PDB file of C-alpha atoms in Angstrom:
ATOM      1  CA  MET A 201     141.633 120.428  56.014  1.00 65.00           C
ATOM      2  CA  ASN A 202     142.209 120.485  52.253  1.00 77.00           C
ATOM      3  CA  ASN A 203     145.333 118.333  52.624  1.00 79.00           C
ATOM      4  CA  VAL A 204     143.378 115.691  54.565  1.00 76.00           C
ATOM      5  CA  VAL A 205     140.720 115.538  51.844  1.00 77.00           C
ATOM      6  CA  LYS A 206     143.389 115.048  49.157  1.00 79.00           C
ATOM      7  CA  LYS A 207     145.005 112.242  51.145  1.00 74.00           C
ATOM      8  CA  LEU A 208     141.611 110.609  51.648  1.00 75.00           C
ATOM      9  CA  TRP A 209     140.891 110.729  47.906  1.00 81.00           C
ATOM     10  CA  MET A 210     144.293 109.223  47.114  1.00 79.00           C
ATOM     11  CA  LEU A 211     143.675 106.429  49.630  1.00 75.00           C
ATOM     12  CA  CYS A 212     140.294 105.699  48.045  1.00 75.00           C
ATOM     13  CA  LEU A 213     141.855 105.568  44.579  1.00 77.00           C
ATOM     14  CA  VAL A 214     144.608 103.217  45.733  1.00 76.00           C
ATOM     15  CA  LEU A 215     142.086 100.922  47.430  1.00 72.00           C
ATOM     16  CA  LEU A 216     139.886 100.937  44.324  1.00 74.00           C
ATOM     17  CA  LEU A 217     142.881 100.018  42.168  1.00 72.00           C
ATOM     18  CA  ALA A 218     143.828  97.197  44.548  1.00 72.00           C
ATOM     19  CA  VAL A 219     140.302  95.795  44.511  1.00 68.00           C
ATOM     20  CA  THR A 220     140.176  96.066  40.721  1.00 72.00           C
ATOM     21  CA  LEU A 221     143.432  94.186  40.320  1.00 70.00           C
ATOM     22  CA  ALA A 222     142.262  91.494  42.759  1.00 68.00           C
ATOM     23  CA  VAL A 223     139.077  90.697  40.823  1.00 66.00           C
ATOM     24  CA  PRO A 224     140.620  88.049  38.507  1.00 65.00           C
ATOM     25  CA  ALA A 225     142.302  86.266  41.417  1.00 63.00           C
ATOM     26  CA  LEU A 226     139.071  86.152  43.379  1.00 60.00           C
ATOM     27  CA  ALA A 227     137.007  85.168  40.337  1.00 62.00           C
ATOM     28  CA  ALA A 228     139.005  81.966  39.789  1.00 59.00           C
ATOM     29  CA  GLY A 229     136.844  80.098  42.294  1.00 56.00           C
ATOM     30  CA  GLU A 230     137.522  76.632  43.668  1.00 56.00           C
ATOM     31  CA  ASP A 231     138.375  74.873  40.426  1.00 55.00           C
ATOM     32  CA  ALA A 232     141.117  76.682  38.534  1.00 52.00           C
ATOM     33  CA  GLY A 233     141.240  73.984  35.824  1.00 55.00           C
ATOM     34  CA  GLU A 234     139.737  73.970  32.362  1.00 56.00           C
ATOM     35  CA  PRO A 235     136.130  75.200  32.200  1.00 55.00           C
ATOM     36  CA  ALA A 236     133.646  72.537  31.096  1.00 54.00           C
ATOM     37  CA  ALA A 237     131.397  74.603  28.842  1.00 53.00           C
ATOM     38  CA  GLN A 238     131.946  77.319  26.262  1.00 55.00           C
ATOM     39  CA  GLU A 239     129.669  79.698  28.210  1.00 55.00           C
ATOM     40  CA  GLU A 240     131.985  79.564  31.215  1.00 54.00           C
ATOM     41  CA  VAL A 241     134.948  80.499  29.014  1.00 51.00           C
ATOM     42  CA  GLN A 242     133.112  83.546  27.701  1.00 54.00           C
ATOM     43  CA  GLU A 243     132.020  84.575  31.192  1.00 56.00           C
ATOM     44  CA  GLU A 244     135.560  84.317  32.533  1.00 62.00           C
ATOM     45  CA  SER A 245     136.878  86.298  29.591  1.00 69.00           C
ATOM     46  CA  GLY A 246     134.346  89.056  30.288  1.00 78.00           C
ATOM     47  CA  GLY A 247     135.551  89.381  33.878  1.00 80.00           C
ATOM     48  CA  LYS A 248     139.136  89.652  32.707  1.00 85.00           C
ATOM     49  CA  THR A 249     138.167  92.305  30.196  1.00 85.00           C
ATOM     50  CA  ILE A 250     136.347  94.410  32.755  1.00 86.00           C
ATOM     51  CA  ALA A 251     139.131  94.086  35.329  1.00 84.00           C
ATOM     52  CA  SER A 252     141.778  94.925  32.741  1.00 88.00           C
ATOM     53  CA  ALA A 253     139.872  97.944  31.468  1.00 88.00           C
ATOM     54  CA  LEU A 254     139.326  99.291  34.972  1.00 89.00           C
ATOM     55  CA  ALA A 255     142.945  98.709  35.982  1.00 89.00           C
ATOM     56  CA  ILE A 256     144.513 100.431  32.997  1.00 91.00           C
ATOM     57  CA  GLY A 257     141.890 103.184  33.084  1.00 91.00           C
ATOM     58  CA  LEU A 258     142.612 103.991  36.709  1.00 91.00           C
ATOM     59  CA  ALA A 259     146.368 103.859  36.115  1.00 92.00           C
ATOM     60  CA  ALA A 260     146.085 106.230  33.161  1.00 92.00           C
ATOM     61  CA  LEU A 261     143.764 108.539  35.084  1.00 93.00           C
ATOM     62  CA  GLY A 262     146.075 108.675  38.100  1.00 93.00           C
ATOM     63  CA  GLY A 263     149.146 109.130  35.942  1.00 93.00           C
ATOM     64  CA  GLY A 264     147.531 111.880  33.893  1.00 93.00           C
ATOM     65  CA  LEU A 265     146.394 113.754  36.985  1.00 94.00           C
ATOM     66  CA  GLY A 266     149.809 113.373  38.604  1.00 94.00           C
ATOM     67  CA  MET A 267     151.619 114.590  35.512  1.00 95.00           C
ATOM     68  CA  GLY A 268     149.283 117.556  35.134  1.00 95.00           C
ATOM     69  CA  ILE A 269     149.671 118.620  38.746  1.00 95.00           C
ATOM     70  CA  ALA A 270     153.464 118.194  38.627  1.00 95.00           C
ATOM     71  CA  THR A 271     153.775 120.204  35.422  1.00 95.00           C
ATOM     72  CA  GLY A 272     151.560 122.971  36.767  1.00 95.00           C
ATOM     73  CA  LYS A 273     153.545 123.230  39.982  1.00 95.00           C
ATOM     74  CA  ALA A 274     156.824 123.264  38.034  1.00 95.00           C
ATOM     75  CA  VAL A 275     155.598 126.130  35.855  1.00 95.00           C
ATOM     76  CA  GLU A 276     154.501 128.055  38.953  1.00 95.00           C
ATOM     77  CA  SER A 277     157.893 127.461  40.557  1.00 95.00           C
ATOM     78  CA  ILE A 278     159.764 128.654  37.487  1.00 95.00           C
ATOM     79  CA  GLY A 279     157.538 131.729  37.406  1.00 95.00           C
ATOM     80  CA  ARG A 280     158.441 132.530  41.014  1.00 95.00           C
ATOM     81  CA  GLN A 281     162.156 131.702  40.720  1.00 94.00           C
ATOM     82  CA  PRO A 282     163.349 131.892  37.126  1.00 93.00           C
ATOM     83  CA  GLU A 283     166.985 131.434  38.193  1.00 95.00           C
ATOM     84  CA  ALA A 284     166.213 127.898  39.437  1.00 94.00           C
ATOM     85  CA  GLU A 285     164.738 126.776  36.115  1.00 94.00           C
ATOM     86  CA  GLY A 286     167.379 124.096  35.454  1.00 94.00           C
ATOM     87  CA  LYS A 287     166.963 122.397  38.820  1.00 95.00           C
ATOM     88  CA  ILE A 288     163.177 122.566  38.654  1.00 95.00           C
ATOM     89  CA  ARG A 289     163.135 121.105  35.146  1.00 95.00           C
ATOM     90  CA  THR A 290     165.455 118.272  36.196  1.00 95.00           C
ATOM     91  CA  MET A 291     163.272 117.347  39.157  1.00 95.00           C
ATOM     92  CA  LEU A 292     160.135 117.603  37.013  1.00 95.00           C
ATOM     93  CA  MET A 293     161.526 115.203  34.420  1.00 96.00           C
ATOM     94  CA  LEU A 294     162.614 112.758  37.121  1.00 96.00           C
ATOM     95  CA  GLY A 295     159.145 112.810  38.670  1.00 95.00           C
ATOM     96  CA  LEU A 296     157.440 112.373  35.297  1.00 95.00           C
ATOM     97  CA  VAL A 297     159.649 109.364  34.555  1.00 95.00           C
ATOM     98  CA  PHE A 298     158.601 107.724  37.832  1.00 94.00           C
ATOM     99  CA  ILE A 299     154.923 108.372  37.115  1.00 94.00           C
ATOM    100  CA  GLU A 300     155.251 106.946  33.604  1.00 94.00           C
ATOM    101  CA  THR A 301     157.034 103.883  34.985  1.00 94.00           C
ATOM    102  CA  ALA A 302     154.100 103.192  37.308  1.00 92.00           C
ATOM    103  CA  ILE A 303     151.716 103.392  34.346  1.00 93.00           C
ATOM    104  CA  ILE A 304     153.869 100.973  32.345  1.00 94.00           C
ATOM    105  CA  TYR A 305     153.850  98.535  35.286  1.00 93.00           C
ATOM    106  CA  ALA A 306     150.050  98.733  35.336  1.00 92.00           C
ATOM    107  CA  LEU A 307     150.034  97.954  31.607  1.00 92.00           C
ATOM    108  CA  LEU A 308     152.208  94.898  32.213  1.00 93.00           C
ATOM    109  CA  VAL A 309     149.863  93.697  34.967  1.00 90.00           C
ATOM    110  CA  VAL A 310     146.901  94.102  32.622  1.00 91.00           C
ATOM    111  CA  ILE A 311     148.680  92.128  29.893  1.00 91.00           C
ATOM    112  CA  LEU A 312     149.382  89.376  32.418  1.00 89.00           C
ATOM    113  CA  ILE A 313     145.729  89.358  33.489  1.00 86.00           C
ATOM    114  CA  ILE A 314     144.547  89.023  29.908  1.00 85.00           C
ATOM    115  CA  PHE A 315     146.965  86.386  28.646  1.00 87.00           C
ATOM    116  CA  VAL A 316     148.074  84.401  31.718  1.00 84.00           C
ATOM    117  CA  LEU A 317     145.131  84.204  34.108  1.00 75.00           C
TER     118      LEU A 317
END
């Protein structure tokens, strides 16, 4: 039962991240041209700021949780099997690199949202 709850939470987080990243695309509206008034420019900028903050915040939160769980499990594994320390450390580093790469991709998406959209 605990495994199902964890999977459900992860699904909710992924869906929340997808919705957060889709906000600027959906906020463009019918006319994607130049806004007519200064107020519209400020309003659009506020939406980008909120979407960017939520996106990078969720990416950092997910990455931090993933790294913490992975490190904790690696320490437990080394405690149980000290002779496998080298292999465990190698796999831990590989996993941490993949997690960090996902966070960097989220940062790039946020930069694109701020400066391109």
